[in-house]
JSON list of C-alpha atoms in Angstrom, two decimals:
[
{"chain": "I", "resi": 1, "resn": "MET", "atom": "CA", "xyz": [-25.47, 16.00, 17.83]},
{"chain": "I", "resi": 2, "resn": "THR", "atom": "CA", "xyz": [-25.40, 15.84, 14.04]},
{"chain": "I", "resi": 3, "resn": "ILE", "atom": "CA", "xyz": [-22.29, 15.40, 11.95]},
{"chain": "I", "resi": 4, "resn": "GLU", "atom": "CA", "xyz": [-22.70, 18.93, 10.63]},
{"chain": "I", "resi": 5, "resn": "THR", "atom": "CA", "xyz": [-22.46, 20.47, 14.10]},
{"chain": "I", "resi": 6, "resn": "ARG", "atom": "CA", "xyz": [-19.24, 18.60, 14.80]},
{"chain": "I", "resi": 7, "resn": "ILE", "atom": "CA", "xyz": [-17.45, 19.99, 11.73]},
{"chain": "I", "resi": 8, "resn": "ASN", "atom": "CA", "xyz": [-15.56, 23.22, 12.09]},
{"chain": "I", "resi": 9, "resn": "ALA", "atom": "CA", "xyz": [-17.39, 25.92, 10.12]},
{"chain": "I", "resi": 10, "resn": "ARG", "atom": "CA", "xyz": [-14.33, 26.81, 8.08]},
{"chain": "I", "resi": 11, "resn": "VAL", "atom": "CA", "xyz": [-13.63, 23.15, 7.26]},
{"chain": "I", "resi": 12, "resn": "ALA", "atom": "CA", "xyz": [-17.26, 22.70, 6.19]},
{"chain": "I", "resi": 13, "resn": "GLU", "atom": "CA", "xyz": [-17.02, 25.77, 3.96]},
{"chain": "I", "resi": 14, "resn": "VAL", "atom": "CA", "xyz": [-13.85, 24.57, 2.26]},
{"chain": "I", "resi": 15, "resn": "THR", "atom": "CA", "xyz": [-15.29, 21.07, 1.85]},
{"chain": "I", "resi": 16, "resn": "GLU", "atom": "CA", "xyz": [-18.42, 22.44, 0.20]},
{"chain": "I", "resi": 17, "resn": "ARG", "atom": "CA", "xyz": [-16.35, 24.61, -2.12]},
{"chain": "I", "resi": 18, "resn": "ILE", "atom": "CA", "xyz": [-14.23, 21.64, -3.18]},
{"chain": "I", "resi": 19, "resn": "ALA", "atom": "CA", "xyz": [-17.40, 19.58, -3.77]},
{"chain": "I", "resi": 20, "resn": "ARG", "atom": "CA", "xyz": [-18.87, 22.28, -6.01]},
{"chain": "I", "resi": 21, "resn": "ARG", "atom": "CA", "xyz": [-15.65, 22.82, -7.91]},
{"chain": "I", "resi": 22, "resn": "SER", "atom": "CA", "xyz": [-15.14, 19.11, -8.55]},
{"chain": "I", "resi": 23, "resn": "SER", "atom": "CA", "xyz": [-18.76, 18.15, -9.18]},
{"chain": "I", "resi": 24, "resn": "ASP", "atom": "CA", "xyz": [-18.35, 17.83, -12.95]},
{"chain": "I", "resi": 25, "resn": "LYS", "atom": "CA", "xyz": [-15.19, 15.70, -12.73]},
{"chain": "I", "resi": 26, "resn": "ARG", "atom": "CA", "xyz": [-16.70, 13.61, -9.96]},
{"chain": "I", "resi": 27, "resn": "ALA", "atom": "CA", "xyz": [-19.83, 12.95, -12.02]},
{"chain": "I", "resi": 28, "resn": "ARG", "atom": "CA", "xyz": [-17.74, 11.86, -15.00]},
{"chain": "I", "resi": 29, "resn": "TYR", "atom": "CA", "xyz": [-15.63, 9.65, -12.72]},
{"chain": "I", "resi": 30, "resn": "LEU", "atom": "CA", "xyz": [-18.71, 7.98, -11.22]},
{"chain": "I", "resi": 31, "resn": "ASP", "atom": "CA", "xyz": [-20.15, 7.40, -14.71]},
{"chain": "I", "resi": 32, "resn": "ARG", "atom": "CA", "xyz": [-16.91, 5.77, -15.81]},
{"chain": "I", "resi": 33, "resn": "ILE", "atom": "CA", "xyz": [-16.82, 3.55, -12.72]},
{"chain": "I", "resi": 34, "resn": "ALA", "atom": "CA", "xyz": [-20.47, 2.54, -13.18]},
{"chain": "I", "resi": 35, "resn": "GLU", "atom": "CA", "xyz": [-19.79, 1.56, -16.78]},
{"chain": "I", "resi": 36, "resn": "ALA", "atom": "CA", "xyz": [-16.72, -0.44, -15.79]},
{"chain": "I", "resi": 37, "resn": "ALA", "atom": "CA", "xyz": [-18.71, -2.27, -13.11]},
{"chain": "I", "resi": 38, "resn": "ALA", "atom": "CA", "xyz": [-21.47, -3.33, -15.49]},
{"chain": "I", "resi": 39, "resn": "THR", "atom": "CA", "xyz": [-19.67, -6.37, -16.91]},
{"chain": "I", "resi": 40, "resn": "PRO", "atom": "CA", "xyz": [-16.48, -8.19, -15.85]},
{"chain": "I", "resi": 41, "resn": "HIS", "atom": "CA", "xyz": [-13.99, -7.12, -18.48]},
{"chain": "I", "resi": 42, "resn": "ARG", "atom": "CA", "xyz": [-12.27, -10.49, -18.69]},
{"chain": "I", "resi": 43, "resn": "GLN", "atom": "CA", "xyz": [-15.44, -11.92, -20.25]},
{"chain": "I", "resi": 44, "resn": "ARG", "atom": "CA", "xyz": [-14.88, -9.50, -23.12]},
{"chain": "I", "resi": 45, "resn": "LEU", "atom": "CA", "xyz": [-11.29, -10.55, -23.63]},
{"chain": "I", "resi": 46, "resn": "GLY", "atom": "CA", "xyz": [-10.27, -12.59, -26.64]},
{"chain": "I", "resi": 47, "resn": "CYS", "atom": "CA", "xyz": [-9.10, -16.15, -26.12]},
{"chain": "I", "resi": 48, "resn": "ALA", "atom": "CA", "xyz": [-5.46, -15.22, -26.62]},
{"chain": "I", "resi": 49, "resn": "ASN", "atom": "CA", "xyz": [-5.79, -12.37, -24.12]},
{"chain": "I", "resi": 50, "resn": "GLN", "atom": "CA", "xyz": [-7.34, -14.64, -21.52]},
{"chain": "I", "resi": 51, "resn": "ALA", "atom": "CA", "xyz": [-4.76, -17.36, -22.13]},
{"chain": "I", "resi": 52, "resn": "HIS", "atom": "CA", "xyz": [-2.03, -14.83, -21.45]},
{"chain": "I", "resi": 53, "resn": "ALA", "atom": "CA", "xyz": [-3.79, -13.94, -18.18]},
{"chain": "I", "resi": 54, "resn": "PHE", "atom": "CA", "xyz": [-3.58, -17.44, -16.71]},
{"chain": "I", "resi": 55, "resn": "VAL", "atom": "CA", "xyz": [-0.60, -19.00, -18.45]},
{"chain": "I", "resi": 56, "resn": "ALA", "atom": "CA", "xyz": [1.62, -18.72, -15.36]},
{"chain": "I", "resi": 57, "resn": "CYS", "atom": "CA", "xyz": [-1.03, -19.95, -12.89]},
{"chain": "I", "resi": 58, "resn": "ALA", "atom": "CA", "xyz": [-0.97, -23.22, -11.06]},
{"chain": "I", "resi": 59, "resn": "ALA", "atom": "CA", "xyz": [-2.78, -25.96, -12.99]},
{"chain": "I", "resi": 60, "resn": "ARG", "atom": "CA", "xyz": [-5.83, -25.89, -10.70]},
{"chain": "I", "resi": 61, "resn": "ASP", "atom": "CA", "xyz": [-6.17, -22.12, -11.00]},
{"chain": "I", "resi": 62, "resn": "LYS", "atom": "CA", "xyz": [-5.76, -22.29, -14.76]},
{"chain": "I", "resi": 63, "resn": "THR", "atom": "CA", "xyz": [-8.58, -24.81, -15.04]},
{"chain": "I", "resi": 64, "resn": "MET", "atom": "CA", "xyz": [-10.84, -22.64, -12.87]},
{"chain": "I", "resi": 65, "resn": "MET", "atom": "CA", "xyz": [-10.09, -19.53, -14.93]},
{"chain": "I", "resi": 66, "resn": "ARG", "atom": "CA", "xyz": [-10.71, -21.01, -18.37]},
{"chain": "I", "resi": 67, "resn": "ASP", "atom": "CA", "xyz": [-14.39, -20.04, -18.56]},
{"chain": "I", "resi": 68, "resn": "GLY", "atom": "CA", "xyz": [-13.74, -16.62, -17.01]},
{"chain": "I", "resi": 69, "resn": "ARG", "atom": "CA", "xyz": [-16.53, -17.01, -14.46]},
{"chain": "I", "resi": 70, "resn": "VAL", "atom": "CA", "xyz": [-14.81, -17.79, -11.16]},
{"chain": "I", "resi": 71, "resn": "PRO", "atom": "CA", "xyz": [-14.03, -14.80, -8.93]},
{"chain": "I", "resi": 72, "resn": "SER", "atom": "CA", "xyz": [-10.59, -13.42, -9.63]},
{"chain": "I", "resi": 73, "resn": "LEU", "atom": "CA", "xyz": [-8.64, -11.45, -7.03]},
{"chain": "I", "resi": 74, "resn": "ALA", "atom": "CA", "xyz": [-5.72, -9.14, -7.80]},
{"chain": "I", "resi": 75, "resn": "ILE", "atom": "CA", "xyz": [-2.90, -8.81, -5.30]},
{"chain": "I", "resi": 76, "resn": "VAL", "atom": "CA", "xyz": [-0.87, -5.60, -5.46]},
{"chain": "I", "resi": 77, "resn": "THR", "atom": "CA", "xyz": [2.10, -5.76, -3.14]},
{"chain": "I", "resi": 78, "resn": "ALA", "atom": "CA", "xyz": [4.77, -3.42, -1.83]},
{"chain": "I", "resi": 79, "resn": "TYR", "atom": "CA", "xyz": [6.86, -6.34, -0.55]},
{"chain": "I", "resi": 80, "resn": "ASN", "atom": "CA", "xyz": [10.60, -5.89, -0.33]},
{"chain": "I", "resi": 81, "resn": "ASP", "atom": "CA", "xyz": [13.28, -7.34, 1.92]},
{"chain": "I", "resi": 82, "resn": "MET", "atom": "CA", "xyz": [14.94, -4.19, 3.20]},
{"chain": "I", "resi": 83, "resn": "LEU", "atom": "CA", "xyz": [12.03, -2.36, 4.82]},
{"chain": "I", "resi": 84, "resn": "TRP", "atom": "CA", "xyz": [10.83, -3.79, 8.11]},
{"chain": "I", "resi": 85, "resn": "ALA", "atom": "CA", "xyz": [7.20, -2.78, 7.49]},
{"chain": "I", "resi": 86, "resn": "HIS", "atom": "CA", "xyz": [7.05, -4.56, 4.12]},
{"chain": "I", "resi": 87, "resn": "GLN", "atom": "CA", "xyz": [9.23, -7.64, 4.62]},
{"chain": "I", "resi": 88, "resn": "PRO", "atom": "CA", "xyz": [6.37, -9.64, 6.25]},
{"chain": "I", "resi": 89, "resn": "TYR", "atom": "CA", "xyz": [4.41, -9.41, 2.99]},
{"chain": "I", "resi": 90, "resn": "GLU", "atom": "CA", "xyz": [6.72, -12.00, 1.43]},
{"chain": "I", "resi": 91, "resn": "ARG", "atom": "CA", "xyz": [4.46, -14.85, 2.57]},
{"chain": "I", "resi": 92, "resn": "PHE", "atom": "CA", "xyz": [1.10, -13.10, 2.12]},
{"chain": "I", "resi": 93, "resn": "PRO", "atom": "CA", "xyz": [0.44, -13.89, -1.59]},
{"chain": "I", "resi": 94, "resn": "GLU", "atom": "CA", "xyz": [0.57, -17.65, -1.08]},
{"chain": "I", "resi": 95, "resn": "LEU", "atom": "CA", "xyz": [-1.70, -17.38, 1.96]},
{"chain": "I", "resi": 96, "resn": "ILE", "atom": "CA", "xyz": [-4.18, -15.33, -0.08]},
{"chain": "I", "resi": 97, "resn": "ARG", "atom": "CA", "xyz": [-4.01, -17.71, -3.07]},
{"chain": "I", "resi": 98, "resn": "ARG", "atom": "CA", "xyz": [-4.64, -20.67, -0.78]},
{"chain": "I", "resi": 99, "resn": "SER", "atom": "CA", "xyz": [-7.60, -18.97, 0.91]},
{"chain": "I", "resi": 100, "resn": "ALA", "atom": "CA", "xyz": [-9.07, -17.97, -2.45]},
{"chain": "I", "resi": 101, "resn": "ARG", "atom": "CA", "xyz": [-8.95, -21.57, -3.69]},
{"chain": "I", "resi": 102, "resn": "GLU", "atom": "CA", "xyz": [-10.79, -22.74, -0.59]},
{"chain": "I", "resi": 103, "resn": "VAL", "atom": "CA", "xyz": [-13.81, -20.62, -1.55]},
{"chain": "I", "resi": 104, "resn": "GLY", "atom": "CA", "xyz": [-13.73, -21.41, -5.26]},
{"chain": "I", "resi": 105, "resn": "ALA", "atom": "CA", "xyz": [-11.81, -18.33, -6.42]},
{"chain": "I", "resi": 106, "resn": "VAL", "atom": "CA", "xyz": [-8.36, -17.55, -7.75]},
{"chain": "I", "resi": 107, "resn": "ALA", "atom": "CA", "xyz": [-5.85, -14.89, -6.73]},
{"chain": "I", "resi": 108, "resn": "GLN", "atom": "CA", "xyz": [-2.84, -13.59, -8.62]},
{"chain": "I", "resi": 109, "resn": "VAL", "atom": "CA", "xyz": [-0.11, -11.11, -7.82]},
{"chain": "I", "resi": 110, "resn": "ALA", "atom": "CA", "xyz": [-1.07, -8.50, -10.38]},
{"chain": "I", "resi": 111, "resn": "GLY", "atom": "CA", "xyz": [1.94, -6.32, -9.76]},
{"chain": "I", "resi": 112, "resn": "GLY", "atom": "CA", "xyz": [4.39, -4.83, -7.32]},
{"chain": "I", "resi": 113, "resn": "VAL", "atom": "CA", "xyz": [4.95, -1.24, -6.30]},
{"chain": "I", "resi": 114, "resn": "PRO", "atom": "CA", "xyz": [8.06, 0.43, -4.91]},
{"chain": "I", "resi": 115, "resn": "ALA", "atom": "CA", "xyz": [8.26, 1.27, -1.24]},
{"chain": "I", "resi": 116, "resn": "MET", "atom": "CA", "xyz": [10.89, 3.53, 0.28]},
{"chain": "I", "resi": 117, "resn": "CYS", "atom": "CA", "xyz": [11.56, 4.82, 3.78]},
{"chain": "I", "resi": 118, "resn": "ASP", "atom": "CA", "xyz": [12.69, 8.37, 4.41]},
{"chain": "I", "resi": 119, "resn": "GLY", "atom": "CA", "xyz": [13.80, 7.20, 7.82]},
{"chain": "I", "resi": 120, "resn": "ILE", "atom": "CA", "xyz": [16.72, 5.70, 5.89]},
{"chain": "I", "resi": 121, "resn": "THR", "atom": "CA", "xyz": [17.21, 8.47, 3.33]},
{"chain": "I", "resi": 122, "resn": "GLN", "atom": "CA", "xyz": [16.96, 11.43, 5.74]},
{"chain": "I", "resi": 123, "resn": "GLY", "atom": "CA", "xyz": [19.81, 13.82, 5.11]},
{"chain": "I", "resi": 124, "resn": "GLU", "atom": "CA", "xyz": [20.72, 12.09, 1.85]},
{"chain": "I", "resi": 125, "resn": "ALA", "atom": "CA", "xyz": [19.93, 12.87, -1.78]},
{"chain": "I", "resi": 126, "resn": "GLY", "atom": "CA", "xyz": [17.60, 9.88, -1.93]},
{"chain": "I", "resi": 127, "resn": "MET", "atom": "CA", "xyz": [15.13, 11.71, 0.30]},
{"chain": "I", "resi": 128, "resn": "GLU", "atom": "CA", "xyz": [14.28, 13.92, -2.67]},
{"chain": "I", "resi": 129, "resn": "LEU", "atom": "CA", "xyz": [12.58, 10.92, -4.27]},
{"chain": "I", "resi": 130, "resn": "SER", "atom": "CA", "xyz": [10.28, 10.38, -1.32]},
{"chain": "I", "resi": 131, "resn": "PRO", "atom": "CA", "xyz": [7.43, 12.74, -2.31]},
{"chain": "I", "resi": 132, "resn": "PHE", "atom": "CA", "xyz": [7.54, 11.55, -5.93]},
{"chain": "I", "resi": 133, "resn": "SER", "atom": "CA", "xyz": [7.41, 7.89, -4.95]},
{"chain": "I", "resi": 134, "resn": "ARG", "atom": "CA", "xyz": [3.71, 8.22, -4.13]},
{"chain": "I", "resi": 135, "resn": "ASP", "atom": "CA", "xyz": [2.93, 9.04, -7.75]},
{"chain": "I", "resi": 136, "resn": "VAL", "atom": "CA", "xyz": [5.07, 6.16, -8.99]},
{"chain": "I", "resi": 137, "resn": "ILE", "atom": "CA", "xyz": [3.22, 3.83, -6.62]},
{"chain": "I", "resi": 138, "resn": "ALA", "atom": "CA", "xyz": [-0.14, 5.11, -7.90]},
{"chain": "I", "resi": 139, "resn": "LEU", "atom": "CA", "xyz": [0.92, 4.54, -11.51]},
{"chain": "I", "resi": 140, "resn": "SER", "atom": "CA", "xyz": [2.31, 1.09, -10.72]},
{"chain": "I", "resi": 141, "resn": "THR", "atom": "CA", "xyz": [-0.98, 0.16, -9.05]},
{"chain": "I", "resi": 142, "resn": "ALA", "atom": "CA", "xyz": [-2.96, 1.28, -12.09]},
{"chain": "I", "resi": 143, "resn": "VAL", "atom": "CA", "xyz": [-0.65, -0.71, -14.37]},
{"chain": "I", "resi": 144, "resn": "ALA", "atom": "CA", "xyz": [-1.17, -3.81, -12.22]},
{"chain": "I", "resi": 145, "resn": "LEU", "atom": "CA", "xyz": [-4.95, -3.52, -12.52]},
{"chain": "I", "resi": 146, "resn": "SER", "atom": "CA", "xyz": [-5.03, -2.53, -16.19]},
{"chain": "I", "resi": 147, "resn": "HIS", "atom": "CA", "xyz": [-5.32, -6.06, -17.52]},
{"chain": "I", "resi": 148, "resn": "GLN", "atom": "CA", "xyz": [-9.07, -6.02, -16.84]},
{"chain": "I", "resi": 149, "resn": "THR", "atom": "CA", "xyz": [-9.19, -9.57, -15.52]},
{"chain": "I", "resi": 150, "resn": "PHE", "atom": "CA", "xyz": [-10.09, -8.98, -11.87]},
{"chain": "I", "resi": 151, "resn": "ASP", "atom": "CA", "xyz": [-13.26, -8.77, -9.77]},
{"chain": "I", "resi": 152, "resn": "ALA", "atom": "CA", "xyz": [-11.62, -7.31, -6.67]},
{"chain": "I", "resi": 153, "resn": "ALA", "atom": "CA", "xyz": [-8.21, -6.33, -5.36]},
{"chain": "I", "resi": 154, "resn": "VAL", "atom": "CA", "xyz": [-6.23, -6.67, -2.17]},
{"chain": "I", "resi": 155, "resn": "PHE", "atom": "CA", "xyz": [-3.45, -4.21, -1.45]},
{"chain": "I", "resi": 156, "resn": "LEU", "atom": "CA", "xyz": [-0.38, -5.06, 0.62]},
{"chain": "I", "resi": 157, "resn": "GLY", "atom": "CA", "xyz": [1.35, -1.93, 1.77]},
{"chain": "I", "resi": 158, "resn": "ILE", "atom": "CA", "xyz": [1.82, 0.35, 4.73]},
{"chain": "I", "resi": 159, "resn": "CYS", "atom": "CA", "xyz": [3.43, 3.69, 5.67]},
{"chain": "I", "resi": 160, "resn": "ASP", "atom": "CA", "xyz": [2.73, 7.27, 4.71]},
{"chain": "I", "resi": 161, "resn": "LYS", "atom": "CA", "xyz": [3.61, 7.28, 1.01]},
{"chain": "I", "resi": 162, "resn": "ILE", "atom": "CA", "xyz": [2.80, 3.74, 0.04]},
{"chain": "I", "resi": 163, "resn": "VAL", "atom": "CA", "xyz": [-0.82, 3.58, 1.23]},
{"chain": "I", "resi": 164, "resn": "PRO", "atom": "CA", "xyz": [-1.84, 6.93, -0.35]},
{"chain": "I", "resi": 165, "resn": "GLY", "atom": "CA", "xyz": [-0.24, 5.83, -3.61]},
{"chain": "I", "resi": 166, "resn": "LEU", "atom": "CA", "xyz": [-2.10, 2.52, -3.50]},
{"chain": "I", "resi": 167, "resn": "VAL", "atom": "CA", "xyz": [-5.36, 4.34, -2.77]},
{"chain": "I", "resi": 168, "resn": "ILE", "atom": "CA", "xyz": [-4.88, 6.74, -5.67]},
{"chain": "I", "resi": 169, "resn": "GLY", "atom": "CA", "xyz": [-4.19, 3.84, -8.03]},
{"chain": "I", "resi": 170, "resn": "ALA", "atom": "CA", "xyz": [-7.12, 1.84, -6.65]},
{"chain": "I", "resi": 171, "resn": "LEU", "atom": "CA", "xyz": [-9.49, 4.75, -7.25]},
{"chain": "I", "resi": 172, "resn": "SER", "atom": "CA", "xyz": [-8.66, 4.60, -10.95]},
{"chain": "I", "resi": 173, "resn": "PHE", "atom": "CA", "xyz": [-10.37, 1.21, -10.79]},
{"chain": "I", "resi": 174, "resn": "GLY", "atom": "CA", "xyz": [-13.01, 2.23, -8.28]},
{"chain": "I", "resi": 175, "resn": "HIS", "atom": "CA", "xyz": [-15.46, -0.40, -9.53]},
{"chain": "I", "resi": 176, "resn": "LEU", "atom": "CA", "xyz": [-13.30, -3.09, -7.95]},
{"chain": "I", "resi": 177, "resn": "PRO", "atom": "CA", "xyz": [-13.91, -3.82, -4.26]},
{"chain": "I", "resi": 178, "resn": "ALA", "atom": "CA", "xyz": [-10.67, -3.22, -2.41]},
{"chain": "I", "resi": 179, "resn": "VAL", "atom": "CA", "xyz": [-9.16, -4.38, 0.86]},
{"chain": "I", "resi": 180, "resn": "PHE", "atom": "CA", "xyz": [-5.97, -2.95, 2.38]},
{"chain": "I", "resi": 181, "resn": "ILE", "atom": "CA", "xyz": [-4.01, -5.29, 4.64]},
{"chain": "I", "resi": 182, "resn": "PRO", "atom": "CA", "xyz": [-1.36, -4.11, 7.14]},
{"chain": "I", "resi": 183, "resn": "SER", "atom": "CA", "xyz": [1.66, -6.32, 7.68]},
{"chain": "I", "resi": 184, "resn": "GLY", "atom": "CA", "xyz": [1.24, -6.68, 11.44]},
{"chain": "I", "resi": 185, "resn": "PRO", "atom": "CA", "xyz": [3.00, -4.86, 14.28]},
{"chain": "I", "resi": 186, "resn": "MET", "atom": "CA", "xyz": [6.68, -4.84, 15.05]},
{"chain": "I", "resi": 187, "resn": "THR", "atom": "CA", "xyz": [7.33, -6.42, 18.41]},
{"chain": "I", "resi": 188, "resn": "SER", "atom": "CA", "xyz": [8.24, -3.98, 21.17]},
{"chain": "I", "resi": 189, "resn": "GLY", "atom": "CA", "xyz": [11.86, -2.93, 21.40]},
{"chain": "I", "resi": 190, "resn": "LEU", "atom": "CA", "xyz": [13.84, -0.24, 23.16]},
{"chain": "I", "resi": 191, "resn": "ALA", "atom": "CA", "xyz": [11.44, 2.51, 24.23]},
{"chain": "I", "resi": 192, "resn": "ASN", "atom": "CA", "xyz": [11.72, 6.02, 22.80]},
{"chain": "I", "resi": 193, "resn": "ASP", "atom": "CA", "xyz": [12.72, 7.53, 26.13]},
{"chain": "I", "resi": 194, "resn": "ALA", "atom": "CA", "xyz": [15.58, 5.08, 26.59]},
{"chain": "I", "resi": 195, "resn": "LYS", "atom": "CA", "xyz": [16.72, 5.55, 23.00]},
{"chain": "I", "resi": 196, "resn": "SER", "atom": "CA", "xyz": [16.69, 9.35, 23.41]},
{"chain": "I", "resi": 197, "resn": "LYS", "atom": "CA", "xyz": [18.94, 9.08, 26.44]},
{"chain": "I", "resi": 198, "resn": "ILE", "atom": "CA", "xyz": [21.50, 7.11, 24.45]},
{"chain": "I", "resi": 199, "resn": "ARG", "atom": "CA", "xyz": [21.35, 9.66, 21.64]},
{"chain": "I", "resi": 200, "resn": "GLN", "atom": "CA", "xyz": [21.88, 12.47, 24.14]},
{"chain": "I", "resi": 201, "resn": "ALA", "atom": "CA", "xyz": [24.80, 10.62, 25.72]},
{"chain": "I", "resi": 202, "resn": "TYR", "atom": "CA", "xyz": [26.34, 10.13, 22.27]},
{"chain": "I", "resi": 203, "resn": "ALA", "atom": "CA", "xyz": [25.94, 13.82, 21.45]},
{"chain": "I", "resi": 204, "resn": "GLU", "atom": "CA", "xyz": [27.74, 14.64, 24.70]},
{"chain": "I", "resi": 205, "resn": "GLY", "atom": "CA", "xyz": [30.54, 12.21, 23.92]},
{"chain": "I", "resi": 206, "resn": "LYS", "atom": "CA", "xyz": [29.66, 9.92, 26.83]},
{"chain": "I", "resi": 207, "resn": "VAL", "atom": "CA", "xyz": [29.08, 6.78, 24.73]},
{"chain": "I", "resi": 208, "resn": "ASP", "atom": "CA", "xyz": [30.67, 5.63, 21.49]},
{"chain": "I", "resi": 209, "resn": "ARG", "atom": "CA", "xyz": [29.25, 4.91, 18.04]},
{"chain": "I", "resi": 210, "resn": "GLU", "atom": "CA", "xyz": [28.85, 1.22, 18.81]},
{"chain": "I", "resi": 211, "resn": "ALA", "atom": "CA", "xyz": [26.61, 1.98, 21.78]},
{"chain": "I", "resi": 212, "resn": "LEU", "atom": "CA", "xyz": [24.52, 4.33, 19.64]},
{"chain": "I", "resi": 213, "resn": "LEU", "atom": "CA", "xyz": [24.09, 1.76, 16.88]},
{"chain": "I", "resi": 214, "resn": "GLU", "atom": "CA", "xyz": [23.21, -0.90, 19.42]},
{"chain": "I", "resi": 215, "resn": "ALA", "atom": "CA", "xyz": [20.44, 1.29, 20.85]},
{"chain": "I", "resi": 216, "resn": "GLU", "atom": "CA", "xyz": [19.09, 2.11, 17.38]},
{"chain": "I", "resi": 217, "resn": "ALA", "atom": "CA", "xyz": [19.12, -1.58, 16.43]},
{"chain": "I", "resi": 218, "resn": "LYS", "atom": "CA", "xyz": [17.19, -2.48, 19.58]},
{"chain": "I", "resi": 219, "resn": "ALA", "atom": "CA", "xyz": [14.58, 0.19, 18.80]},
{"chain": "I", "resi": 220, "resn": "TYR", "atom": "CA", "xyz": [14.07, -0.99, 15.19]},
{"chain": "I", "resi": 221, "resn": "HIS", "atom": "CA", "xyz": [14.88, -4.64, 15.62]},
{"chain": "I", "resi": 222, "resn": "GLY", "atom": "CA", "xyz": [12.52, -6.76, 13.56]},
{"chain": "I", "resi": 223, "resn": "PRO", "atom": "CA", "xyz": [9.92, -6.84, 10.78]},
{"chain": "I", "resi": 224, "resn": "GLY", "atom": "CA", "xyz": [6.59, -5.07, 11.02]},
{"chain": "I", "resi": 225, "resn": "PRO", "atom": "CA", "xyz": [5.50, -1.41, 11.07]},
{"chain": "I", "resi": 226, "resn": "ALA", "atom": "CA", "xyz": [7.68, 0.63, 13.38]},
{"chain": "I", "resi": 227, "resn": "PRO", "atom": "CA", "xyz": [6.34, 1.13, 16.91]},
{"chain": "I", "resi": 228, "resn": "PHE", "atom": "CA", "xyz": [7.69, 4.63, 17.43]},
{"chain": "I", "resi": 229, "resn": "THR", "atom": "CA", "xyz": [5.26, 7.44, 18.25]},
{"chain": "I", "resi": 230, "resn": "ALA", "atom": "CA", "xyz": [7.20, 10.09, 16.35]},
{"chain": "I", "resi": 231, "resn": "PRO", "atom": "CA", "xyz": [9.27, 10.07, 13.14]},
{"chain": "I", "resi": 232, "resn": "PRO", "atom": "CA", "xyz": [12.88, 9.00, 13.62]},
{"chain": "I", "resi": 233, "resn": "THR", "atom": "CA", "xyz": [15.34, 11.84, 14.00]},
{"chain": "I", "resi": 234, "resn": "PRO", "atom": "CA", "xyz": [18.37, 11.67, 11.68]},
{"chain": "I", "resi": 235, "resn": "ILE", "atom": "CA", "xyz": [21.63, 11.51, 13.54]},
{"chain": "I", "resi": 236, "resn": "ARG", "atom": "CA", "xyz": [25.13, 11.23, 12.18]},
{"chain": "I", "resi": 237, "resn": "CYS", "atom": "CA", "xyz": [27.14, 8.36, 13.62]}
]
């Protein structure tokens, strides 16, 4: 069975129409990426520009970067302390820097991007920022890569707004090989069925707020991407 026969006819039609409509922009994009890939931009930088690029590096990395020929890896991270899916990224940059040195390369945190969770903001005014945050993340990613000193990039982020934003930003620098790294799973906690029963009991007035909060805390109880199979339901407690 070919790929074509597995695609719904309507989906194939829409896909083809999008391809035709975007062919000119796509061609210009591919030309731009090909031009950018031709020569590492940091080799075109002036001495002062390059000095700015490595001034904050460790001494060993600075020595390696002086001639602009060693592989240079950008790290773009969505690390923050308050979101369980992103908190594990705190230690990733040093691990990546260390691994890069072992193979004769250097790695730098090129920039950070915001990461929000509408599981926290549901029912609050902050939820209105959620859709827009993807565009801010994309712009922040592009800013991080704009210094033209990198050969490749690694992206630290997870969840439904952060990863698309990182991808959009990465595509603006599509000549750079890119790797996206998840933060690792959250360990298993209170199962959805058990949590739902506590929520139902709370709604019926059979358990108090403390019991509800205890169940919620056991369901989302440590760092790592959430293990639930459905989005969390907002509930007033």
